[in-house]
């Protein structure tokens, strides 16, 4: 099926001009209209009516769906989105979905019924997701994973996790435990893949007994630390899939009399502001959270303004920050 880009190429004009011709033909020169008409006819192009409808009325509001408003990583992403939205003269309507599909449905519907002009989703896409914004509805996923079927912004979670675990291996750790997020969260899946890749390359066998499932929240990190303390042959290092759980785990281990990093090394993921002030300071992956928000909003406004989006999968660079919480095993 021909796309607007094919028509633009055939007519020798920009996609913006084609789209203008479809929604406001009076704003396009007669000469260009003739070229566009000929290209449409030749390619049998059928414009997406929903997309056309979108361009005809603006609400100057975008919806941002967040699965957990208390998570500091998400707060930074939202701050990035908000600053771009302000520059564009848009309001941000925050949808705290608490990971509920019903709530998501309501917010998506707001955009589909034109109560808002576009949507940024902060929950990473899962293959089992039945809910997706309809084609033609401007939507971006701001913190996604590898296989997202619509425009998304992310870091290389697999590569970042592998780097963290390589660091622990290079310090001499062989028994490296994990505190994961919920097992079906795409970020948990990607980060687990990076963990396993690093172990495999170092010829260390994967041991599921030392992987404890958390939920990216503080309390799950604390409870996982207690479980590790009860193990006879405790790991000498723990790869935590976010800073919140890492900081909680440090608290749990310290309360049980362990010294970090002497008795156990801890790593996080996110680089929350507080991670450079906790004692010991946390070795972690610094995600460009604010930039991820900004880039998502820029992409969304490009879609709203019908500018062409050439790439769907936007991968931003991360940094691996080595601080005091990691050291060689005793
Ligand atoms: O779902 C929460 C986690 O996923 C965050 O802490 C961040 O790591 C994000 O990728």
mmCIF file of C-alpha atoms and ligand atoms in Angstrom:
data_model
loop_
_atom_site.group_PDB
_atom_site.id
_atom_site.type_symbol
_atom_site.label_atom_id
_atom_site.label_comp_id
_atom_site.label_asym_id
_atom_site.label_seq_id
_atom_site.Cartn_x
_atom_site.Cartn_y
_atom_site.Cartn_z
ATOM 1 C CA UNK A 1 0.000 0.000 0.000
ATOM 2 C CA UNK A 2 1.317 3.436 -0.944
ATOM 3 C CA UNK A 3 2.214 5.799 1.874
ATOM 4 C CA UNK A 4 2.288 9.573 2.080
ATOM 5 C CA UNK A 5 6.055 9.348 1.575
ATOM 6 C CA UNK A 6 5.591 7.471 -1.702
ATOM 7 C CA UNK A 7 3.213 10.183 -2.892
ATOM 8 C CA UNK A 8 5.679 12.882 -1.875
ATOM 9 C CA UNK A 9 8.476 11.130 -3.762
ATOM 10 C CA UNK A 10 6.346 10.628 -6.852
ATOM 11 C CA UNK A 11 5.202 14.260 -6.845
ATOM 12 C CA UNK A 12 8.684 15.569 -6.036
ATOM 13 C CA UNK A 13 7.326 17.439 -2.982
ATOM 14 C CA UNK A 14 7.658 17.159 0.791
ATOM 15 C CA UNK A 15 5.326 14.996 2.916
ATOM 16 C CA UNK A 16 4.325 18.217 4.697
ATOM 17 C CA UNK A 17 3.025 19.656 1.406
ATOM 18 C CA UNK A 18 1.101 16.449 0.637
ATOM 19 C CA UNK A 19 -0.478 16.442 4.052
ATOM 20 C CA UNK A 20 -1.344 20.157 3.735
ATOM 21 C CA UNK A 21 -2.951 19.440 0.397
ATOM 22 C CA UNK A 22 -5.093 16.724 2.010
ATOM 23 C CA UNK A 23 -6.283 18.743 4.993
ATOM 24 C CA UNK A 24 -6.102 22.364 3.644
ATOM 25 C CA UNK A 25 -5.916 22.254 -0.188
ATOM 26 C CA UNK A 26 -6.577 25.983 -0.335
ATOM 27 C CA UNK A 27 -3.118 26.545 1.195
ATOM 28 C CA UNK A 28 -1.298 24.703 -1.618
ATOM 29 C CA UNK A 29 -0.513 26.132 -5.081
ATOM 30 C CA UNK A 30 -2.565 24.890 -8.006
ATOM 31 C CA UNK A 31 0.557 23.619 -9.739
ATOM 32 C CA UNK A 32 1.450 21.433 -6.751
ATOM 33 C CA UNK A 33 -2.142 20.233 -6.359
ATOM 34 C CA UNK A 34 -2.083 18.955 -9.916
ATOM 35 C CA UNK A 35 1.178 17.064 -9.270
ATOM 36 C CA UNK A 36 -0.203 15.608 -6.025
ATOM 37 C CA UNK A 37 -3.454 14.533 -7.627
ATOM 38 C CA UNK A 38 -1.555 12.764 -10.399
ATOM 39 C CA UNK A 39 0.710 10.990 -7.886
ATOM 40 C CA UNK A 40 -2.260 9.903 -5.748
ATOM 41 C CA UNK A 41 -4.037 8.541 -8.784
ATOM 42 C CA UNK A 42 -0.969 6.726 -10.086
ATOM 43 C CA UNK A 43 -0.180 5.092 -6.722
ATOM 44 C CA UNK A 44 -3.829 4.552 -5.770
ATOM 45 C CA UNK A 45 -3.011 6.221 -2.444
ATOM 46 C CA UNK A 46 -5.722 6.153 0.249
ATOM 47 C CA UNK A 47 -5.038 8.734 2.942
ATOM 48 C CA UNK A 48 -5.535 7.663 6.532
ATOM 49 C CA UNK A 49 -8.799 9.363 7.401
ATOM 50 C CA UNK A 50 -8.214 9.161 11.135
ATOM 51 C CA UNK A 51 -4.901 10.921 10.726
ATOM 52 C CA UNK A 52 -6.572 13.567 8.589
ATOM 53 C CA UNK A 53 -9.254 14.105 11.202
ATOM 54 C CA UNK A 54 -6.564 14.605 13.763
ATOM 55 C CA UNK A 55 -5.011 17.474 11.956
ATOM 56 C CA UNK A 56 -8.258 19.355 11.637
ATOM 57 C CA UNK A 57 -8.806 20.134 15.313
ATOM 58 C CA UNK A 58 -6.289 20.738 18.114
ATOM 59 C CA UNK A 59 -6.776 20.482 21.875
ATOM 60 C CA UNK A 60 -3.294 21.768 22.773
ATOM 61 C CA UNK A 61 -3.049 18.990 25.343
ATOM 62 C CA UNK A 62 -0.979 15.817 25.332
ATOM 63 C CA UNK A 63 -1.478 12.820 27.616
ATOM 64 C CA UNK A 64 1.470 11.258 29.429
ATOM 65 C CA UNK A 65 0.737 7.784 30.802
ATOM 66 C CA UNK A 66 2.976 6.681 33.664
ATOM 67 C CA UNK A 67 2.759 3.270 35.370
ATOM 68 C CA UNK A 68 4.192 4.464 38.701
ATOM 69 C CA UNK A 69 4.202 8.157 39.465
ATOM 70 C CA UNK A 70 6.345 7.641 42.600
ATOM 71 C CA UNK A 71 9.300 6.237 40.599
ATOM 72 C CA UNK A 72 11.999 8.935 40.395
ATOM 73 C CA UNK A 73 13.192 7.779 36.968
ATOM 74 C CA UNK A 74 9.730 8.386 35.543
ATOM 75 C CA UNK A 75 9.571 11.771 37.305
ATOM 76 C CA UNK A 76 12.649 12.869 35.337
ATOM 77 C CA UNK A 77 11.262 11.596 32.042
ATOM 78 C CA UNK A 78 8.067 13.560 32.722
ATOM 79 C CA UNK A 79 10.092 16.675 33.508
ATOM 80 C CA UNK A 80 11.780 16.411 30.078
ATOM 81 C CA UNK A 81 8.414 15.994 28.340
ATOM 82 C CA UNK A 82 6.933 18.901 30.275
ATOM 83 C CA UNK A 83 9.720 21.325 29.310
ATOM 84 C CA UNK A 84 9.292 20.627 25.570
ATOM 85 C CA UNK A 85 5.495 20.786 25.883
ATOM 86 C CA UNK A 86 5.753 24.194 27.532
ATOM 87 C CA UNK A 87 7.909 25.505 24.685
ATOM 88 C CA UNK A 88 5.288 24.247 22.241
ATOM 89 C CA UNK A 89 2.482 25.907 24.229
ATOM 90 C CA UNK A 90 0.926 22.563 25.181
ATOM 91 C CA UNK A 91 -0.566 21.321 28.450
ATOM 92 C CA UNK A 92 0.419 17.932 29.829
ATOM 93 C CA UNK A 93 -2.277 15.745 31.282
ATOM 94 C CA UNK A 94 -0.685 13.156 33.542
ATOM 95 C CA UNK A 95 -2.294 9.728 33.503
ATOM 96 C CA UNK A 96 -1.148 7.709 36.512
ATOM 97 C CA UNK A 97 -2.225 4.279 35.252
ATOM 98 C CA UNK A 98 -0.869 2.225 38.163
ATOM 99 C CA UNK A 99 -0.130 -0.380 35.504
ATOM 100 C CA UNK A 100 -3.872 -0.938 34.943
ATOM 101 C CA UNK A 101 -4.971 -1.775 31.389
ATOM 102 C CA UNK A 102 -8.412 -0.225 32.031
ATOM 103 C CA UNK A 103 -6.903 3.088 32.989
ATOM 104 C CA UNK A 104 -4.623 2.996 29.959
ATOM 105 C CA UNK A 105 -7.633 2.348 27.760
ATOM 106 C CA UNK A 106 -9.360 5.490 29.092
ATOM 107 C CA UNK A 107 -6.324 7.663 28.390
ATOM 108 C CA UNK A 108 -5.776 6.231 24.910
ATOM 109 C CA UNK A 109 -9.450 6.883 24.215
ATOM 110 C CA UNK A 110 -8.992 10.524 25.173
ATOM 111 C CA UNK A 111 -6.527 10.902 22.329
ATOM 112 C CA UNK A 112 -8.582 8.863 19.892
ATOM 113 C CA UNK A 113 -11.628 11.019 20.571
ATOM 114 C CA UNK A 114 -9.628 14.216 20.184
ATOM 115 C CA UNK A 115 -9.726 15.353 23.813
ATOM 116 C CA UNK A 116 -5.925 15.349 23.532
ATOM 117 C CA UNK A 117 -3.623 15.656 20.497
ATOM 118 C CA UNK A 118 -1.097 12.945 21.308
ATOM 119 C CA UNK A 119 0.162 10.430 23.789
ATOM 120 C CA UNK A 120 3.452 9.539 25.459
ATOM 121 C CA UNK A 121 3.517 6.184 27.228
ATOM 122 C CA UNK A 122 6.179 5.572 29.868
ATOM 123 C CA UNK A 123 5.362 1.890 30.355
ATOM 124 C CA UNK A 124 7.591 -0.279 28.165
ATOM 125 C CA UNK A 125 5.719 -2.180 25.457
ATOM 126 C CA UNK A 126 5.027 -5.895 26.014
ATOM 127 C CA UNK A 127 4.308 -8.344 23.187
ATOM 128 C CA UNK A 128 1.141 -9.333 25.074
ATOM 129 C CA UNK A 129 -0.205 -5.751 24.949
ATOM 130 C CA UNK A 130 -3.589 -5.727 23.276
ATOM 131 C CA UNK A 131 -3.907 -1.996 23.764
ATOM 132 C CA UNK A 132 -2.156 0.093 21.193
ATOM 133 C CA UNK A 133 -3.032 3.566 19.960
ATOM 134 C CA UNK A 134 -4.802 3.311 16.587
ATOM 135 C CA UNK A 135 -2.725 3.990 13.475
ATOM 136 C CA UNK A 136 -2.655 7.685 12.752
ATOM 137 C CA UNK A 137 -2.911 8.644 16.436
ATOM 138 C CA UNK A 138 0.308 10.450 17.438
ATOM 139 C CA UNK A 139 1.954 8.245 20.087
ATOM 140 C CA UNK A 140 5.476 7.685 21.396
ATOM 141 C CA UNK A 141 6.827 5.241 23.962
ATOM 142 C CA UNK A 142 9.338 7.124 26.124
ATOM 143 C CA UNK A 143 11.112 4.301 27.928
ATOM 144 C CA UNK A 144 10.784 1.271 25.788
ATOM 145 C CA UNK A 145 12.473 -1.993 24.928
ATOM 146 C CA UNK A 146 13.713 -3.631 21.742
ATOM 147 C CA UNK A 147 10.545 -4.784 19.956
ATOM 148 C CA UNK A 148 8.181 -1.806 20.270
ATOM 149 C CA UNK A 149 5.889 -1.627 17.223
ATOM 150 C CA UNK A 150 5.519 2.153 17.293
ATOM 151 C CA UNK A 151 7.790 5.174 17.697
ATOM 152 C CA UNK A 152 9.916 4.740 20.812
ATOM 153 C CA UNK A 153 12.859 6.103 22.782
ATOM 154 C CA UNK A 154 15.074 3.852 24.897
ATOM 155 C CA UNK A 155 18.596 2.959 25.891
ATOM 156 C CA UNK A 156 20.334 -0.344 25.098
ATOM 157 C CA UNK A 157 19.211 -2.120 28.276
ATOM 158 C CA UNK A 158 20.869 -5.396 27.282
ATOM 159 C CA UNK A 159 24.253 -3.767 26.627
ATOM 160 C CA UNK A 160 24.091 -1.648 29.788
ATOM 161 C CA UNK A 161 23.307 -4.648 31.995
ATOM 162 C CA UNK A 162 26.111 -6.624 30.379
ATOM 163 C CA UNK A 163 28.523 -3.777 31.116
ATOM 164 C CA UNK A 164 27.548 -3.706 34.806
ATOM 165 C CA UNK A 165 27.999 -7.459 35.200
ATOM 166 C CA UNK A 166 31.299 -7.364 33.278
ATOM 167 C CA UNK A 167 32.516 -4.792 35.785
ATOM 168 C CA UNK A 168 31.644 -7.113 38.682
ATOM 169 C CA UNK A 169 33.322 -10.053 36.920
ATOM 170 C CA UNK A 170 36.446 -7.962 36.252
ATOM 171 C CA UNK A 171 36.642 -7.240 40.001
ATOM 172 C CA UNK A 172 36.792 -11.001 40.604
ATOM 173 C CA UNK A 173 33.137 -11.798 41.461
ATOM 174 C CA UNK A 174 31.897 -15.191 40.302
ATOM 175 C CA UNK A 175 28.719 -15.520 42.316
ATOM 176 C CA UNK A 176 26.632 -12.548 41.245
ATOM 177 C CA UNK A 177 23.032 -12.408 42.458
ATOM 178 C CA UNK A 178 20.202 -10.427 40.859
ATOM 179 C CA UNK A 179 17.289 -8.410 42.193
ATOM 180 C CA UNK A 180 15.107 -8.094 39.104
ATOM 181 C CA UNK A 181 11.988 -6.088 38.345
ATOM 182 C CA UNK A 182 8.768 -8.018 37.676
ATOM 183 C CA UNK A 183 9.809 -10.923 35.439
ATOM 184 C CA UNK A 184 7.465 -9.964 32.587
ATOM 185 C CA UNK A 185 8.548 -6.296 32.539
ATOM 186 C CA UNK A 186 10.432 -5.821 29.223
ATOM 187 C CA UNK A 187 13.209 -3.935 31.024
ATOM 188 C CA UNK A 188 13.671 -6.897 33.354
ATOM 189 C CA UNK A 189 13.783 -9.215 30.347
ATOM 190 C CA UNK A 190 16.388 -7.087 28.524
ATOM 191 C CA UNK A 191 18.531 -6.536 31.622
ATOM 192 C CA UNK A 192 18.401 -10.241 32.454
ATOM 193 C CA UNK A 193 19.597 -11.010 28.938
ATOM 194 C CA UNK A 194 22.583 -8.671 29.442
ATOM 195 C CA UNK A 195 23.360 -10.367 32.791
ATOM 196 C CA UNK A 196 23.258 -13.818 31.208
ATOM 197 C CA UNK A 197 25.394 -12.708 28.244
ATOM 198 C CA UNK A 198 28.121 -11.416 30.577
ATOM 199 C CA UNK A 199 28.103 -14.647 32.614
ATOM 200 C CA UNK A 200 28.229 -16.802 29.487
ATOM 201 C CA UNK A 201 31.186 -14.878 28.050
ATOM 202 C CA UNK A 202 33.047 -15.376 31.341
ATOM 203 C CA UNK A 203 32.127 -19.094 31.471
ATOM 204 C CA UNK A 204 30.113 -18.651 34.663
ATOM 205 C CA UNK A 205 27.035 -20.883 34.920
ATOM 206 C CA UNK A 206 23.679 -19.173 35.321
ATOM 207 C CA UNK A 207 22.156 -20.046 38.706
ATOM 208 C CA UNK A 208 18.420 -19.245 38.996
ATOM 209 C CA UNK A 209 18.637 -19.739 42.803
ATOM 210 C CA UNK A 210 20.412 -16.407 43.150
ATOM 211 C CA UNK A 211 17.895 -14.419 41.076
ATOM 212 C CA UNK A 212 15.192 -12.842 43.253
ATOM 213 C CA UNK A 213 12.212 -11.197 41.595
ATOM 214 C CA UNK A 214 11.400 -7.694 42.846
ATOM 215 C CA UNK A 215 9.013 -5.106 41.419
ATOM 216 C CA UNK A 216 11.303 -2.049 40.983
ATOM 217 C CA UNK A 217 10.091 -0.652 44.330
ATOM 218 C CA UNK A 218 12.006 -0.062 47.578
ATOM 219 C CA UNK A 219 10.289 -2.743 49.682
ATOM 220 C CA UNK A 220 11.042 -5.509 47.216
ATOM 221 C CA UNK A 221 14.757 -4.599 47.362
ATOM 222 C CA UNK A 222 14.698 -4.778 51.151
ATOM 223 C CA UNK A 223 12.924 -8.131 51.190
ATOM 224 C CA UNK A 224 15.324 -9.555 48.569
ATOM 225 C CA UNK A 225 18.317 -8.516 50.730
ATOM 226 C CA UNK A 226 16.792 -10.425 53.660
ATOM 227 C CA UNK A 227 16.408 -13.506 51.458
ATOM 228 C CA UNK A 228 20.032 -13.270 50.282
ATOM 229 C CA UNK A 229 21.172 -13.008 53.936
ATOM 230 C CA UNK A 230 19.481 -16.333 54.682
ATOM 231 C CA UNK A 231 21.420 -18.126 51.937
ATOM 232 C CA UNK A 232 24.247 -20.396 53.087
ATOM 233 C CA UNK A 233 26.481 -19.581 50.160
ATOM 234 C CA UNK A 234 25.564 -15.930 49.626
ATOM 235 C CA UNK A 235 26.590 -14.115 46.411
ATOM 236 C CA UNK A 236 29.505 -11.695 46.765
ATOM 237 C CA UNK A 237 27.830 -9.118 44.502
ATOM 238 C CA UNK A 238 24.248 -8.202 43.580
ATOM 239 C CA UNK A 239 23.113 -6.677 40.281
ATOM 240 C CA UNK A 240 19.928 -4.733 41.104
ATOM 241 C CA UNK A 241 17.757 -3.759 38.157
ATOM 242 C CA UNK A 242 17.116 -0.267 39.482
ATOM 243 C CA UNK A 243 18.579 2.156 42.025
ATOM 244 C CA UNK A 244 15.512 2.153 44.248
ATOM 245 C CA UNK A 245 15.870 -1.582 44.910
ATOM 246 C CA UNK A 246 19.686 -1.259 45.155
ATOM 247 C CA UNK A 247 19.483 1.415 47.839
ATOM 248 C CA UNK A 248 16.903 -0.644 49.736
ATOM 249 C CA UNK A 249 19.091 -3.747 49.456
ATOM 250 C CA UNK A 250 22.104 -1.800 50.795
ATOM 251 C CA UNK A 251 19.971 -0.770 53.792
ATOM 252 C CA UNK A 252 18.921 -4.410 54.311
ATOM 253 C CA UNK A 253 22.495 -5.750 54.150
ATOM 254 C CA UNK A 254 23.879 -2.995 56.406
ATOM 255 C CA UNK A 255 21.127 -3.707 58.969
ATOM 256 C CA UNK A 256 22.274 -7.344 59.027
ATOM 257 C CA UNK A 257 25.823 -6.205 59.815
ATOM 258 C CA UNK A 258 27.329 -6.566 56.344
ATOM 259 C CA UNK A 259 29.808 -4.074 54.977
ATOM 260 C CA UNK A 260 29.391 -2.687 51.452
ATOM 261 C CA UNK A 261 31.392 -3.237 49.305
ATOM 262 C CA UNK A 262 33.711 -5.343 51.559
ATOM 263 C CA UNK A 263 31.222 -8.141 52.217
ATOM 264 C CA UNK A 264 28.977 -7.593 49.234
ATOM 265 C CA UNK A 265 29.140 -5.320 46.179
ATOM 266 C CA UNK A 266 25.931 -3.684 44.959
ATOM 267 C CA UNK A 267 25.063 -2.126 41.604
ATOM 268 C CA UNK A 268 21.977 -0.226 40.502
ATOM 269 C CA UNK A 269 20.391 1.043 37.292
ATOM 270 C CA UNK A 270 18.983 4.566 36.585
ATOM 271 C CA UNK A 271 21.361 6.904 38.496
ATOM 272 C CA UNK A 272 18.771 8.723 40.553
ATOM 273 C CA UNK A 273 20.047 12.003 42.043
ATOM 274 C CA UNK A 274 20.234 10.435 45.499
ATOM 275 C CA UNK A 275 22.500 7.607 44.278
ATOM 276 C CA UNK A 276 25.572 9.825 44.397
ATOM 277 C CA UNK A 277 24.819 10.828 48.018
ATOM 278 C CA UNK A 278 23.926 7.506 49.667
ATOM 279 C CA UNK A 279 26.640 5.837 51.740
ATOM 280 C CA UNK A 280 28.384 4.153 50.021
ATOM 281 C CA UNK A 281 27.697 5.977 46.757
ATOM 282 C CA UNK A 282 26.128 3.649 44.198
ATOM 283 C CA UNK A 283 27.766 2.161 41.094
ATOM 284 C CA UNK A 284 25.039 2.328 38.464
ATOM 285 C CA UNK A 285 23.906 2.908 34.881
ATOM 286 C CA UNK A 286 23.025 6.515 34.246
ATOM 287 C CA UNK A 287 19.938 6.632 32.043
ATOM 288 C CA UNK A 288 19.435 10.004 30.297
ATOM 289 C CA UNK A 289 15.908 10.166 31.750
ATOM 290 C CA UNK A 290 15.263 13.857 31.097
ATOM 291 C CA UNK A 291 16.626 13.612 27.547
ATOM 292 C CA UNK A 292 14.446 10.552 26.926
ATOM 293 C CA UNK A 293 11.451 12.664 27.893
ATOM 294 C CA UNK A 294 12.567 15.591 25.736
ATOM 295 C CA UNK A 295 13.232 13.411 22.687
ATOM 296 C CA UNK A 296 9.870 11.648 23.074
ATOM 297 C CA UNK A 297 8.040 14.957 23.251
ATOM 298 C CA UNK A 298 9.935 16.331 20.231
ATOM 299 C CA UNK A 299 8.986 13.242 18.230
ATOM 300 C CA UNK A 300 5.381 13.521 19.339
ATOM 301 C CA UNK A 301 5.142 17.183 18.323
ATOM 302 C CA UNK A 302 6.698 16.323 14.974
ATOM 303 C CA UNK A 303 3.907 13.799 14.477
ATOM 304 C CA UNK A 304 1.250 16.249 15.630
ATOM 305 C CA UNK A 305 2.642 18.826 13.197
ATOM 306 C CA UNK A 306 2.805 16.146 10.514
ATOM 307 C CA UNK A 307 6.562 16.321 10.075
ATOM 308 C CA UNK A 308 8.066 13.083 8.784
ATOM 309 C CA UNK A 309 9.503 10.655 11.367
ATOM 310 C CA UNK A 310 12.189 8.678 9.579
ATOM 311 C CA UNK A 311 13.309 6.414 12.424
ATOM 312 C CA UNK A 312 10.999 4.587 14.846
ATOM 313 C CA UNK A 313 13.518 3.142 17.316
ATOM 314 C CA UNK A 314 15.510 5.931 19.024
ATOM 315 C CA UNK A 315 18.369 4.615 21.173
ATOM 316 C CA UNK A 316 20.023 7.204 23.428
ATOM 317 C CA UNK A 317 23.478 6.757 24.979
ATOM 318 C CA UNK A 318 23.797 5.798 28.649
ATOM 319 C CA UNK A 319 26.783 6.081 30.985
ATOM 320 C CA UNK A 320 28.143 3.471 33.359
ATOM 321 C CA UNK A 321 29.174 5.201 36.584
ATOM 322 C CA UNK A 322 31.549 3.412 38.943
ATOM 323 C CA UNK A 323 31.258 4.612 42.551
ATOM 324 C CA UNK A 324 31.970 3.211 46.028
ATOM 325 C CA UNK A 325 29.484 0.327 46.231
ATOM 326 C CA UNK A 326 31.593 -2.111 44.196
ATOM 327 C CA UNK A 327 35.005 -3.630 45.003
ATOM 328 C CA UNK A 328 36.797 -6.978 44.658
ATOM 329 C CA UNK A 329 35.406 -9.779 46.873
ATOM 330 C CA UNK A 330 37.266 -10.341 50.166
HETATM 331 O O1 LIG B 1 9.734 0.383 35.858
HETATM 332 C C1 LIG B 1 10.671 1.139 36.564
HETATM 333 C C2 LIG B 1 12.044 1.032 36.046
HETATM 334 O O2 LIG B 1 12.107 0.899 34.647
HETATM 335 C C3 LIG B 1 12.797 2.288 36.334
HETATM 336 O O3 LIG B 1 13.372 2.314 37.608
HETATM 337 C C4 LIG B 1 13.750 2.368 35.242
HETATM 338 O O4 LIG B 1 14.853 1.547 35.460
HETATM 339 C C5 LIG B 1 12.913 1.920 34.115
HETATM 340 O O5 LIG B 1 13.663 1.532 33.045
#
